PDB file of N, CA and C in Angstrom:
ATOM      1  N   MET A  26      80.874  91.602  82.404  1.00  0.00           N
ATOM      2  CA  MET A  26      81.182  92.899  81.858  1.00  0.00           C
ATOM      3  C   MET A  26      82.588  93.270  82.330  1.00  0.00           C
ATOM      4  N   ARG A  27      83.369  93.870  81.452  1.00  0.00           N
ATOM      5  CA  ARG A  27      84.695  94.358  81.805  1.00  0.00           C
ATOM      6  C   ARG A  27      84.759  95.851  81.505  1.00  0.00           C
ATOM      7  N   VAL A  28      85.279  96.613  82.473  1.00  0.00           N
ATOM      8  CA  VAL A  28      85.463  98.050  82.321  1.00  0.00           C
ATOM      9  C   VAL A  28      86.945  98.345  82.489  1.00  0.00           C
ATOM     10  N   SER A  29      87.493  99.181  81.588  1.00  0.00           N
ATOM     11  CA  SER A  29      88.905  99.567  81.648  1.00  0.00           C
ATOM     12  C   SER A  29      89.026 101.076  81.631  1.00  0.00           C
ATOM     13  N   VAL A  30      89.950 101.586  82.450  1.00  0.00           N
ATOM     14  CA  VAL A  30      90.273 103.007  82.473  1.00  0.00           C
ATOM     15  C   VAL A  30      91.786 103.113  82.341  1.00  0.00           C
ATOM     16  N   ALA A  31      92.240 103.809  81.300  1.00  0.00           N
ATOM     17  CA  ALA A  31      93.678 103.926  81.040  1.00  0.00           C
ATOM     18  C   ALA A  31      94.159 105.344  81.280  1.00  0.00           C
ATOM     19  N   ASP A  32      95.415 105.446  81.701  1.00  0.00           N
ATOM     20  CA  ASP A  32      96.037 106.758  81.817  1.00  0.00           C
ATOM     21  C   ASP A  32      97.438 106.702  81.229  1.00  0.00           C
ATOM     22  N   THR A  33      98.021 107.847  81.051  1.00  0.00           N
ATOM     23  CA  THR A  33      99.377 107.927  80.497  1.00  0.00           C
ATOM     24  C   THR A  33     100.330 108.506  81.535  1.00  0.00           C
ATOM     25  N   GLY A  34     100.072 108.202  82.807  1.00  0.00           N
ATOM     26  CA  GLY A  34     100.896 108.701  83.900  1.00  0.00           C
ATOM     27  C   GLY A  34     102.223 107.975  83.995  1.00  0.00           C
ATOM     28  N   ARG A  35     102.831 108.059  85.148  1.00  0.00           N
ATOM     29  CA  ARG A  35     104.156 107.484  85.377  1.00  0.00           C
ATOM     30  C   ARG A  35     104.131 105.978  85.587  1.00  0.00           C
ATOM     31  N   GLY A  36     102.965 105.414  85.838  1.00  0.00           N
ATOM     32  CA  GLY A  36     102.865 103.979  86.054  1.00  0.00           C
ATOM     33  C   GLY A  36     102.979 103.617  87.523  1.00  0.00           C
ATOM     34  N   VAL A  37     102.670 102.366  87.828  1.00  0.00           N
ATOM     35  CA  VAL A  37     102.724 101.849  89.192  1.00  0.00           C
ATOM     36  C   VAL A  37     103.793 100.761  89.229  1.00  0.00           C
ATOM     37  N   PRO A  38     104.787 100.896  90.119  1.00  0.00           N
ATOM     38  CA  PRO A  38     105.828  99.868  90.215  1.00  0.00           C
ATOM     39  C   PRO A  38     105.226  98.501  90.550  1.00  0.00           C
ATOM     40  N   PRO A  39     105.807  97.422  90.036  1.00  0.00           N
ATOM     41  CA  PRO A  39     105.259  96.077  90.270  1.00  0.00           C
ATOM     42  C   PRO A  39     105.035  95.758  91.746  1.00  0.00           C
ATOM     43  N   GLN A  40     105.941  96.182  92.617  1.00  0.00           N
ATOM     44  CA  GLN A  40     105.814  95.850  94.040  1.00  0.00           C
ATOM     45  C   GLN A  40     104.656  96.589  94.711  1.00  0.00           C
ATOM     46  N   ASP A  41     104.092  97.591  94.067  1.00  0.00           N
ATOM     47  CA  ASP A  41     103.002  98.377  94.656  1.00  0.00           C
ATOM     48  C   ASP A  41     101.637  98.073  94.068  1.00  0.00           C
ATOM     49  N   ARG A  42     101.554  97.214  93.094  1.00  0.00           N
ATOM     50  CA  ARG A  42     100.291  97.013  92.370  1.00  0.00           C
ATOM     51  C   ARG A  42      99.189  96.393  93.208  1.00  0.00           C
ATOM     52  N   GLU A  43      99.507  95.571  94.161  1.00  0.00           N
ATOM     53  CA  GLU A  43      98.480  95.042  95.073  1.00  0.00           C
ATOM     54  C   GLU A  43      98.252  96.006  96.225  1.00  0.00           C
ATOM     55  N   ARG A  44      99.299  96.643  96.687  1.00  0.00           N
ATOM     56  CA  ARG A  44      99.227  97.524  97.851  1.00  0.00           C
ATOM     57  C   ARG A  44      98.295  98.714  97.629  1.00  0.00           C
ATOM     58  N   ILE A  45      98.197  99.222  96.402  1.00  0.00           N
ATOM     59  CA  ILE A  45      97.360 100.401  96.152  1.00  0.00           C
ATOM     60  C   ILE A  45      95.875 100.125  96.356  1.00  0.00           C
ATOM     61  N   PHE A  46      95.504  98.849  96.446  1.00  0.00           N
ATOM     62  CA  PHE A  46      94.107  98.493  96.691  1.00  0.00           C
ATOM     63  C   PHE A  46      93.824  98.282  98.178  1.00  0.00           C
ATOM     64  N   GLU A  47      94.823  98.543  99.044  1.00  0.00           N
ATOM     65  CA  GLU A  47      94.656  98.433 100.492  1.00  0.00           C
ATOM     66  C   GLU A  47      94.369  99.817 101.064  1.00  0.00           C
ATOM     67  N   LYS A  48      93.567  99.869 102.127  1.00  0.00           N
ATOM     68  CA  LYS A  48      93.187 101.146 102.736  1.00  0.00           C
ATOM     69  C   LYS A  48      94.402 101.936 103.192  1.00  0.00           C
ATOM     70  N   TYR A  49      94.373 103.209 102.924  1.00  0.00           N
ATOM     71  CA  TYR A  49      95.363 104.198 103.353  1.00  0.00           C
ATOM     72  C   TYR A  49      96.758 103.964 102.768  1.00  0.00           C
ATOM     73  N   GLN A  50      96.845 103.207 101.701  1.00  0.00           N
ATOM     74  CA  GLN A  50      98.145 102.967 101.056  1.00  0.00           C
ATOM     75  C   GLN A  50      98.224 103.790  99.776  1.00  0.00           C
ATOM     76  N   GLN A  51      99.348 104.445  99.588  1.00  0.00           N
ATOM     77  CA  GLN A  51      99.572 105.225  98.382  1.00  0.00           C
ATOM     78  C   GLN A  51     100.988 104.997  97.909  1.00  0.00           C
ATOM     79  N   VAL A  52     101.209 105.260  96.648  1.00  0.00           N
ATOM     80  CA  VAL A  52     102.546 105.171  96.075  1.00  0.00           C
ATOM     81  C   VAL A  52     103.089 106.588  95.993  1.00  0.00           C
ATOM     82  N   GLU A  53     104.248 106.804  96.554  1.00  0.00           N
ATOM     83  CA  GLU A  53     104.834 108.149  96.544  1.00  0.00           C
ATOM     84  C   GLU A  53     105.287 108.503  95.134  1.00  0.00           C
ATOM     85  N   ASP A  54     104.940 109.697  94.732  1.00  0.00           N
ATOM     86  CA  ASP A  54     105.360 110.222  93.432  1.00  0.00           C
ATOM     87  C   ASP A  54     106.421 111.285  93.698  1.00  0.00           C
ATOM     88  N   LYS A  55     107.639 110.979  93.380  1.00  0.00           N
ATOM     89  CA  LYS A  55     108.756 111.885  93.681  1.00  0.00           C
ATOM     90  C   LYS A  55     108.714 113.177  92.863  1.00  0.00           C
ATOM     91  N   TRP A  56     107.850 113.227  91.846  1.00  0.00           N
ATOM     92  CA  TRP A  56     107.800 114.417  90.992  1.00  0.00           C
ATOM     93  C   TRP A  56     106.710 115.398  91.410  1.00  0.00           C
ATOM     94  N   THR A  57     105.960 115.065  92.449  1.00  0.00           N
ATOM     95  CA  THR A  57     104.935 115.983  92.938  1.00  0.00           C
ATOM     96  C   THR A  57     105.316 116.455  94.328  1.00  0.00           C
ATOM     97  N   TYR A  58     104.544 117.363  94.858  1.00  0.00           N
ATOM     98  CA  TYR A  58     104.800 117.895  96.194  1.00  0.00           C
ATOM     99  C   TYR A  58     104.123 117.036  97.249  1.00  0.00           C
ATOM    100  N   GLY A  59     104.601 115.847  97.447  1.00  0.00           N
ATOM    101  CA  GLY A  59     104.039 114.970  98.466  1.00  0.00           C
ATOM    102  C   GLY A  59     102.832 114.205  97.973  1.00  0.00           C
ATOM    103  N   ILE A  60     102.320 113.382  98.861  1.00  0.00           N
ATOM    104  CA  ILE A  60     101.165 112.542  98.547  1.00  0.00           C
ATOM    105  C   ILE A  60      99.894 113.316  98.850  1.00  0.00           C
ATOM    106  N   LYS A  61      98.947 113.268  97.938  1.00  0.00           N
ATOM    107  CA  LYS A  61      97.670 113.939  98.124  1.00  0.00           C
ATOM    108  C   LYS A  61      96.566 112.886  98.182  1.00  0.00           C
ATOM    109  N   GLY A  62      95.527 113.172  98.916  1.00  0.00           N
ATOM    110  CA  GLY A  62      94.400 112.254  99.017  1.00  0.00           C
ATOM    111  C   GLY A  62      94.506 111.363 100.235  1.00  0.00           C
ATOM    112  N   THR A  63      93.484 110.509 100.404  1.00  0.00           N
ATOM    113  CA  THR A  63      93.407 109.669 101.596  1.00  0.00           C
ATOM    114  C   THR A  63      93.861 108.235 101.356  1.00  0.00           C
ATOM    115  N   GLY A  64      93.985 107.827 100.105  1.00  0.00           N
ATOM    116  CA  GLY A  64      94.321 106.438  99.827  1.00  0.00           C
ATOM    117  C   GLY A  64      93.130 105.513 100.000  1.00  0.00           C
ATOM    118  N   LEU A  65      91.916 106.049  99.808  1.00  0.00           N
ATOM    119  CA  LEU A  65      90.715 105.233  99.991  1.00  0.00           C
ATOM    120  C   LEU A  65      89.967 104.924  98.697  1.00  0.00           C
ATOM    121  N   GLY A  66      90.239 105.641  97.624  1.00  0.00           N
ATOM    122  CA  GLY A  66      89.476 105.468  96.393  1.00  0.00           C
ATOM    123  C   GLY A  66      89.533 104.064  95.825  1.00  0.00           C
ATOM    124  N   LEU A  67      90.736 103.536  95.628  1.00  0.00           N
ATOM    125  CA  LEU A  67      90.856 102.192  95.061  1.00  0.00           C
ATOM    126  C   LEU A  67      90.379 101.105  96.022  1.00  0.00           C
ATOM    127  N   PRO A  68      90.649 101.209  97.337  1.00  0.00           N
ATOM    128  CA  PRO A  68      90.081 100.205  98.247  1.00  0.00           C
ATOM    129  C   PRO A  68      88.549 100.203  98.256  1.00  0.00           C
ATOM    130  N   ILE A  69      87.936 101.376  98.185  1.00  0.00           N
ATOM    131  CA  ILE A  69      86.468 101.436  98.121  1.00  0.00           C
ATOM    132  C   ILE A  69      85.978 100.817  96.815  1.00  0.00           C
ATOM    133  N   ALA A  70      86.649 101.129  95.720  1.00  0.00           N
ATOM    134  CA  ALA A  70      86.278 100.526  94.429  1.00  0.00           C
ATOM    135  C   ALA A  70      86.388  99.009  94.511  1.00  0.00           C
ATOM    136  N   ARG A  71      87.459  98.503  95.149  1.00  0.00           N
ATOM    137  CA  ARG A  71      87.637  97.054  95.278  1.00  0.00           C
ATOM    138  C   ARG A  71      86.492  96.450  96.089  1.00  0.00           C
ATOM    139  N   GLN A  72      86.119  97.089  97.193  1.00  0.00           N
ATOM    140  CA  GLN A  72      85.029  96.568  98.021  1.00  0.00           C
ATOM    141  C   GLN A  72      83.720  96.486  97.234  1.00  0.00           C
ATOM    142  N   ILE A  73      83.423  97.522  96.472  1.00  0.00           N
ATOM    143  CA  ILE A  73      82.184  97.535  95.688  1.00  0.00           C
ATOM    144  C   ILE A  73      82.204  96.450  94.623  1.00  0.00           C
ATOM    145  N   VAL A  74      83.304  96.374  93.881  1.00  0.00           N
ATOM    146  CA  VAL A  74      83.417  95.380  92.804  1.00  0.00           C
ATOM    147  C   VAL A  74      83.311  93.965  93.379  1.00  0.00           C
ATOM    148  N   GLU A  75      84.057  93.682  94.449  1.00  0.00           N
ATOM    149  CA  GLU A  75      84.034  92.337  95.026  1.00  0.00           C
ATOM    150  C   GLU A  75      82.693  92.008  95.668  1.00  0.00           C
ATOM    151  N   ALA A  76      82.005  93.003  96.212  1.00  0.00           N
ATOM    152  CA  ALA A  76      80.677  92.771  96.792  1.00  0.00           C
ATOM    153  C   ALA A  76      79.678  92.328  95.728  1.00  0.00           C
ATOM    154  N   HIS A  77      79.944  92.691  94.484  1.00  0.00           N
ATOM    155  CA  HIS A  77      79.077  92.302  93.371  1.00  0.00           C
ATOM    156  C   HIS A  77      79.621  91.105  92.610  1.00  0.00           C
ATOM    157  N   GLY A  78      80.618  90.435  93.182  1.00  0.00           N
ATOM    158  CA  GLY A  78      81.136  89.213  92.573  1.00  0.00           C
ATOM    159  C   GLY A  78      82.184  89.444  91.504  1.00  0.00           C
ATOM    160  N   GLY A  79      82.751  90.634  91.449  1.00  0.00           N
ATOM    161  CA  GLY A  79      83.738  90.943  90.423  1.00  0.00           C
ATOM    162  C   GLY A  79      85.164  90.939  90.929  1.00  0.00           C
ATOM    163  N   LYS A  80      86.044  91.384  90.062  1.00  0.00           N
ATOM    164  CA  LYS A  80      87.481  91.435  90.346  1.00  0.00           C
ATOM    165  C   LYS A  80      88.022  92.752  89.800  1.00  0.00           C
ATOM    166  N   ILE A  81      88.990  93.358  90.503  1.00  0.00           N
ATOM    167  CA  ILE A  81      89.611  94.605  90.051  1.00  0.00           C
ATOM    168  C   ILE A  81      91.121  94.437  90.099  1.00  0.00           C
ATOM    169  N   TRP A  82      91.813  95.038  89.131  1.00  0.00           N
ATOM    170  CA  TRP A  82      93.263  94.944  89.084  1.00  0.00           C
ATOM    171  C   TRP A  82      93.832  96.079  88.249  1.00  0.00           C
ATOM    172  N   VAL A  83      95.157  96.205  88.277  1.00  0.00           N
ATOM    173  CA  VAL A  83      95.852  97.202  87.480  1.00  0.00           C
ATOM    174  C   VAL A  83      96.952  96.512  86.680  1.00  0.00           C
ATOM    175  N   GLU A  84      97.109  96.949  85.453  1.00  0.00           N
ATOM    176  CA  GLU A  84      98.245  96.573  84.616  1.00  0.00           C
ATOM    177  C   GLU A  84      98.979  97.872  84.340  1.00  0.00           C
ATOM    178  N   SER A  85     100.290  97.871  84.511  1.00  0.00           N
ATOM    179  CA  SER A  85     101.008  99.134  84.429  1.00  0.00           C
ATOM    180  C   SER A  85     102.406  98.936  83.877  1.00  0.00           C
ATOM    181  N   GLU A  86     102.881  99.955  83.193  1.00  0.00           N
ATOM    182  CA  GLU A  86     104.245  99.977  82.681  1.00  0.00           C
ATOM    183  C   GLU A  86     104.858 101.303  83.096  1.00  0.00           C
ATOM    184  N   LEU A  87     105.933 101.228  83.864  1.00  0.00           N
ATOM    185  CA  LEU A  87     106.577 102.449  84.343  1.00  0.00           C
ATOM    186  C   LEU A  87     106.953 103.353  83.181  1.00  0.00           C
ATOM    187  N   GLY A  88     106.630 104.625  83.338  1.00  0.00           N
ATOM    188  CA  GLY A  88     106.927 105.605  82.303  1.00  0.00           C
ATOM    189  C   GLY A  88     105.924 105.649  81.164  1.00  0.00           C
ATOM    190  N   ARG A  89     104.956 104.724  81.153  1.00  0.00           N
ATOM    191  CA  ARG A  89     104.000 104.684  80.039  1.00  0.00           C
ATOM    192  C   ARG A  89     102.546 104.769  80.492  1.00  0.00           C
ATOM    193  N   GLY A  90     102.268 104.449  81.743  1.00  0.00           N
ATOM    194  CA  GLY A  90     100.903 104.562  82.227  1.00  0.00           C
ATOM    195  C   GLY A  90     100.342 103.267  82.780  1.00  0.00           C
ATOM    196  N   SER A  91      99.062 103.321  83.106  1.00  0.00           N
ATOM    197  CA  SER A  91      98.381 102.194  83.748  1.00  0.00           C
ATOM    198  C   SER A  91      97.015 101.977  83.119  1.00  0.00           C
ATOM    199  N   VAL A  92      96.543 100.753  83.247  1.00  0.00           N
ATOM    200  CA  VAL A  92      95.180 100.409  82.869  1.00  0.00           C
ATOM    201  C   VAL A  92      94.550  99.741  84.086  1.00  0.00           C
ATOM    202  N   PHE A  93      93.540 100.396  84.650  1.00  0.00           N
ATOM    203  CA  PHE A  93      92.783  99.843  85.759  1.00  0.00           C
ATOM    204  C   PHE A  93      91.566  99.162  85.160  1.00  0.00           C
ATOM    205  N   GLN A  94      91.326  97.903  85.574  1.00  0.00           N
ATOM    206  CA  GLN A  94      90.221  97.141  85.004  1.00  0.00           C
ATOM    207  C   GLN A  94      89.423  96.463  86.107  1.00  0.00           C
ATOM    208  N   PHE A  95      88.142  96.292  85.839  1.00  0.00           N
ATOM    209  CA  PHE A  95      87.344  95.454  86.718  1.00  0.00           C
ATOM    210  C   PHE A  95      86.325  94.693  85.901  1.00  0.00           C
ATOM    211  N   THR A  96      85.942  93.559  86.435  1.00  0.00           N
ATOM    212  CA  THR A  96      84.903  92.740  85.819  1.00  0.00           C
ATOM    213  C   THR A  96      83.752  92.599  86.799  1.00  0.00           C
ATOM    214  N   LEU A  97      82.560  92.496  86.259  1.00  0.00           N
ATOM    215  CA  LEU A  97      81.361  92.232  87.043  1.00  0.00           C
ATOM    216  C   LEU A  97      80.547  91.170  86.324  1.00  0.00           C
ATOM    217  N   PRO A  98      80.006  90.219  87.067  1.00  0.00           N
ATOM    218  CA  PRO A  98      79.150  89.228  86.417  1.00  0.00           C
ATOM    219  C   PRO A  98      77.850  89.884  85.963  1.00  0.00           C
ATOM    220  N   ILE A  99      77.388  89.485  84.818  1.00  0.00           N
ATOM    221  CA  ILE A  99      76.133  89.990  84.264  1.00  0.00           C
ATOM    222  C   ILE A  99      75.130  88.842  84.271  1.00  0.00           C
ATOM    223  N   THR A 100      73.946  89.114  84.788  1.00  0.00           N
ATOM    224  CA  THR A 100      72.901  88.116  84.841  1.00  0.00           C
ATOM    225  C   THR A 100      71.733  88.597  83.995  1.00  0.00           C
ATOM    226  N   SER A 101      71.302  87.753  83.099  1.00  0.00           N
ATOM    227  CA  SER A 101      70.167  88.124  82.257  1.00  0.00           C
ATOM    228  C   SER A 101      68.863  87.900  83.015  1.00  0.00           C
ATOM    229  N   LYS A 102      67.806  88.607  82.616  1.00  0.00           N
ATOM    230  CA  LYS A 102      66.492  88.464  83.253  1.00  0.00           C
ATOM    231  C   LYS A 102      65.985  87.029  83.102  1.00  0.00           C
ATOM    232  N   GLU A 103      66.195  86.423  81.941  1.00  0.00           N
ATOM    233  CA  GLU A 103      65.738  85.059  81.710  1.00  0.00           C
ATOM    234  C   GLU A 103      66.452  84.080  82.637  1.00  0.00           C
ATOM    235  N   ALA A 104      67.755  84.273  82.840  1.00  0.00           N
ATOM    236  CA  ALA A 104      68.507  83.386  83.721  1.00  0.00           C
ATOM    237  C   ALA A 104      68.016  83.520  85.154  1.00  0.00           C
ATOM    238  N   LYS A 105      67.681  84.740  85.577  1.00  0.00           N
ATOM    239  CA  LYS A 105      67.144  84.945  86.922  1.00  0.00           C
ATOM    240  C   LYS A 105      65.806  84.216  87.067  1.00  0.00           C
ATOM    241  N   ASP A 106      64.962  84.317  86.043  1.00  0.00           N
ATOM    242  CA  ASP A 106      63.657  83.669  86.094  1.00  0.00           C
ATOM    243  C   ASP A 106      63.792  82.148  86.192  1.00  0.00           C
ATOM    244  N   ASP A 107      64.857  81.590  85.587  1.00  0.00           N
ATOM    245  CA  ASP A 107      65.098  80.145  85.621  1.00  0.00           C
ATOM    246  C   ASP A 107      65.905  79.718  86.851  1.00  0.00           C
ATOM    247  N   GLY A 108      66.349  80.691  87.657  1.00  0.00           N
ATOM    248  CA  GLY A 108      67.173  80.368  88.808  1.00  0.00           C
ATOM    249  C   GLY A 108      68.625  80.135  88.460  1.00  0.00           C
ATOM    250  N   GLN A 109      69.022  80.484  87.244  1.00  0.00           N
ATOM    251  CA  GLN A 109      70.398  80.305  86.800  1.00  0.00           C
ATOM    252  C   GLN A 109      71.072  81.666  86.697  1.00  0.00           C
ATOM    253  N   THR A 110      72.412  81.660  86.669  1.00  0.00           N
ATOM    254  CA  THR A 110      73.163  82.889  86.452  1.00  0.00           C
ATOM    255  C   THR A 110      74.114  82.698  85.292  1.00  0.00           C
ATOM    256  N   GLU A 111      74.342  83.773  84.571  1.00  0.00           N
ATOM    257  CA  GLU A 111      75.305  83.777  83.472  1.00  0.00           C
ATOM    258  C   GLU A 111      76.381  84.783  83.828  1.00  0.00           C
ATOM    259  N   THR A 112      77.631  84.404  83.691  1.00  0.00           N
ATOM    260  CA  THR A 112      78.728  85.324  83.971  1.00  0.00           C
ATOM    261  C   THR A 112      79.706  85.326  82.831  1.00  0.00           C
ATOM    262  N   ASP A 113      80.471  86.439  82.741  1.00  0.00           N
ATOM    263  CA  ASP A 113      81.515  86.566  81.716  1.00  0.00           C
ATOM    264  C   ASP A 113      82.809  86.105  82.319  1.00  0.00           C
TER     265      ASP A 113
END
């Protein structure tokens, strides 16, 4: 299964795209009044997704926005009964 969430914000610079998934890391937005939040949302999302065998990432274009995506393996009931797994 793949889930995507898109926004039309300022985007994430290429050098920060991996860093935003690390604990307490944020990208400074020069157009707001400082950084808000704890920098834990995306790292927690990454931990949950990876704990279930998935992957999370961001695709972004400065000035146009970002698309945050994650994948999770899906296992059918029949595959579980046979001891097999099916993934996307």
